[in-house]
Short mmCIF file of C-alpha atoms in Angstrom, two decimals:
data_model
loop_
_atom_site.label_atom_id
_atom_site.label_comp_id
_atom_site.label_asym_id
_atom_site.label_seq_id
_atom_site.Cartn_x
_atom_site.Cartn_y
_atom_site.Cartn_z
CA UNK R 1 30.78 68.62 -64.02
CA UNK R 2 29.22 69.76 -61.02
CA UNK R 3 30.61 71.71 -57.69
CA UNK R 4 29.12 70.84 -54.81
CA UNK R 5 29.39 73.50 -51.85
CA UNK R 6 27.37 76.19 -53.28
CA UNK R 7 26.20 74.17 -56.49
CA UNK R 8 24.27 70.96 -55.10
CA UNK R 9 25.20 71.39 -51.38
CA UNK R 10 23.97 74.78 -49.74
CA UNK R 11 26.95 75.46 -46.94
CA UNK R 12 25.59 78.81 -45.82
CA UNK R 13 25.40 76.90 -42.39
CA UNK R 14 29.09 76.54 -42.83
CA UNK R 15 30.72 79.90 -44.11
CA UNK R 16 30.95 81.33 -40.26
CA UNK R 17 34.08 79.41 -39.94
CA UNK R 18 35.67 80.81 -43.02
CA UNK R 19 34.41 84.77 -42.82
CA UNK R 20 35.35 87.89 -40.95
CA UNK R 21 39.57 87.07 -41.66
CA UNK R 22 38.98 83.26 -39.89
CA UNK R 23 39.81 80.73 -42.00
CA UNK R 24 38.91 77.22 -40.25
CA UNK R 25 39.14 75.50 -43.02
CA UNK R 26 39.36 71.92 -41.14
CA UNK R 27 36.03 72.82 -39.07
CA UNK R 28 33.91 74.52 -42.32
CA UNK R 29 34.94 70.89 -44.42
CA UNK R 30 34.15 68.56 -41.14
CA UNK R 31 30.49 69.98 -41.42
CA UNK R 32 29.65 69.08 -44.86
CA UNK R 33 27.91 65.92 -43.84
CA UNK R 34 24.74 68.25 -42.78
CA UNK R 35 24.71 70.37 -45.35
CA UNK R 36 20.58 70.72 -47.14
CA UNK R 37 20.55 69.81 -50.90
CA UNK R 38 19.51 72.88 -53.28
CA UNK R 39 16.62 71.40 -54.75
CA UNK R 40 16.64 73.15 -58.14
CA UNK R 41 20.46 71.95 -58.92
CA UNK R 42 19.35 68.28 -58.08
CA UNK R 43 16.26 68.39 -59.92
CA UNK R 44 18.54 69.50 -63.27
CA UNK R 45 21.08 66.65 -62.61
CA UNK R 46 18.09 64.10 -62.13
CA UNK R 47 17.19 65.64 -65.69
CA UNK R 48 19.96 65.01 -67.22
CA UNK R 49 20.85 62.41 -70.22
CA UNK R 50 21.50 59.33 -68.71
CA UNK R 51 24.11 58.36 -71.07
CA UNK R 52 25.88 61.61 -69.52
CA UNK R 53 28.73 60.82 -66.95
CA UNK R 54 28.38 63.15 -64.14
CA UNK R 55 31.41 64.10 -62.62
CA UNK R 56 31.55 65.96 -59.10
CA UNK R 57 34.65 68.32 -58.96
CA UNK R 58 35.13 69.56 -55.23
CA UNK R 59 37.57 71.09 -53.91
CA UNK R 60 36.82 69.54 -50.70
CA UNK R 61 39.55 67.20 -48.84
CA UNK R 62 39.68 63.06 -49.75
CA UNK R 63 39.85 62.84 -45.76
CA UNK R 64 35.98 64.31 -45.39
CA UNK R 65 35.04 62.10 -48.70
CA UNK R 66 32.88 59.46 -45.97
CA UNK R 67 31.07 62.91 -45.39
CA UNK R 68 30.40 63.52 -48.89
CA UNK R 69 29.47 60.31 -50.09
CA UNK R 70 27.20 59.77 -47.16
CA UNK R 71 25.74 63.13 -48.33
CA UNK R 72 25.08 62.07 -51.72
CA UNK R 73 23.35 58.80 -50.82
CA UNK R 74 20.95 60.98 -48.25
CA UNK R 75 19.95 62.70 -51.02
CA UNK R 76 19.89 60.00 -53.92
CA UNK R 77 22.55 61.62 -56.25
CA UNK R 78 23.42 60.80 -59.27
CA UNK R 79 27.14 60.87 -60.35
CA UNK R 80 29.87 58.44 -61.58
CA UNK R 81 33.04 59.69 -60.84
CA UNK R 82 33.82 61.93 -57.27
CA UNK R 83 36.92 64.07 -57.72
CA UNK R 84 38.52 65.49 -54.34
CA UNK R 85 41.48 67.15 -53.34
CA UNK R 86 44.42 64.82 -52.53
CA UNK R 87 46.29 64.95 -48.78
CA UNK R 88 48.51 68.00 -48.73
CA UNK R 89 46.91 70.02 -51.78
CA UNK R 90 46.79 73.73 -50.45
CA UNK R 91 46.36 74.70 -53.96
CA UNK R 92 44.37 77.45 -55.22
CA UNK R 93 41.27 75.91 -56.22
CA UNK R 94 41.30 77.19 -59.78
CA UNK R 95 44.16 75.41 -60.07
CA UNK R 96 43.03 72.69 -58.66
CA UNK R 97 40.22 72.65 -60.84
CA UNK R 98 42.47 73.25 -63.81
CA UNK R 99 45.04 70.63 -62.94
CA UNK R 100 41.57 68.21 -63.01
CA UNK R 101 40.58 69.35 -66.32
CA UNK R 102 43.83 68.87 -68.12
CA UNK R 103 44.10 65.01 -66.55
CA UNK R 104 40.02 64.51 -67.42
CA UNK R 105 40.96 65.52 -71.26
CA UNK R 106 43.54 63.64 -71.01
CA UNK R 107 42.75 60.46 -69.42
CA UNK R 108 39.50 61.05 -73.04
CA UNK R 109 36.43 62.73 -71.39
CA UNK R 110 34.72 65.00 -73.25
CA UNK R 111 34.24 68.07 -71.16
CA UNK R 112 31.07 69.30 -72.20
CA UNK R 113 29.47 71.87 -69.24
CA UNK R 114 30.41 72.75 -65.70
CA UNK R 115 27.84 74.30 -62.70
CA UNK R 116 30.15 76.61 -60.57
CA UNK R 117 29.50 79.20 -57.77
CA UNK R 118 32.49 80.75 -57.96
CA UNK R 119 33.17 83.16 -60.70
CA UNK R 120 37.32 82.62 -60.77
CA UNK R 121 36.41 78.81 -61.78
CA UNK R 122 33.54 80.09 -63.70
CA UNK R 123 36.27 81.97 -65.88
CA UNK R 124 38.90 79.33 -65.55
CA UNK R 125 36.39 77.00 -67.61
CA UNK R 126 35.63 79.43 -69.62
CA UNK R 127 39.55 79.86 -70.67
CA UNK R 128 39.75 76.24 -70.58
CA UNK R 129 36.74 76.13 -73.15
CA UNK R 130 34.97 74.16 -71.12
CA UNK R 131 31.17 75.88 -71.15
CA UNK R 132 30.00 77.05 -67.63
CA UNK R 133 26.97 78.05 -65.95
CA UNK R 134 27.18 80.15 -62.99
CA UNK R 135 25.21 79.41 -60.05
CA UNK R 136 24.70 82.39 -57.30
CA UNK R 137 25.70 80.70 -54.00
CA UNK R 138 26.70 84.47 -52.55
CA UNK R 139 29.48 83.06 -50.94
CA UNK R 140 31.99 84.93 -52.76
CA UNK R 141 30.87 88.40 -52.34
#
């Protein structure tokens, strides 16, 4: 499982409308179309088994998903399943992310490594037993 601001997608462009006690969340998620690819993050993903599913978990609204998948064709991305947040879901995204993980398990994928940024989902995988690495974005400090 991969994030993707922060992970694959590098939204320093972006965090402006979400810093200094603004929180333009509609404006920072509109953007994501022209977000640069981190380079290093793709190149592992491109690396990867190919008998691995690759799941993107965002917590990025369905209604900017045109956005993101245009993204992810610019850049030649592999994945095979795209996992937004639903209409209405103000959730935390830890719980988001959590909610996700419990249906994934349950609907029979094995859960075998997520690539986060932030370190509250970082230790909600971790509690979750589901292995983590943490990429530095620096958005979170």
């Amino acid at each position: 499982m991969f994030d993707l601001d922060g992970v694959l997608s590098d939204a320093a462009s972006r965090q402006h409308y979400i810093e200094a006690g603004r929180r333009d969340w509609n404006s920072f998620f509109e953007a994501c179309g022209d977000d640069p690819l981190i380079e290093e993050v793709a190149c592992l993903l491109h690396l990867l088994d190919a008998r691995l599913q690759i799941i993107l978990l965002t917590g990025r609204p369905l209604r900017v998903q045109p956005q993101t998948v245009a993204w992810l064709k610019r850049y030649d991305l592999r994945w095979d399943l795209l996992i937004m947040r639903d209409y209405g879901d103000y959730a935390a995204a830890r719980e988001f992310k959590r909610w996700t993980v419990s249906d994934l398990r349950h609907y029979g994928f094995d859960l075998r490594l997520a690539f986060e940024d932030d370190r509250r989902n970082l230790e909600m995988f971790r509690a979750e037993g589901v292995p983590c690495v943490y990429i530095h974005s620096g958005y979170y400090e």
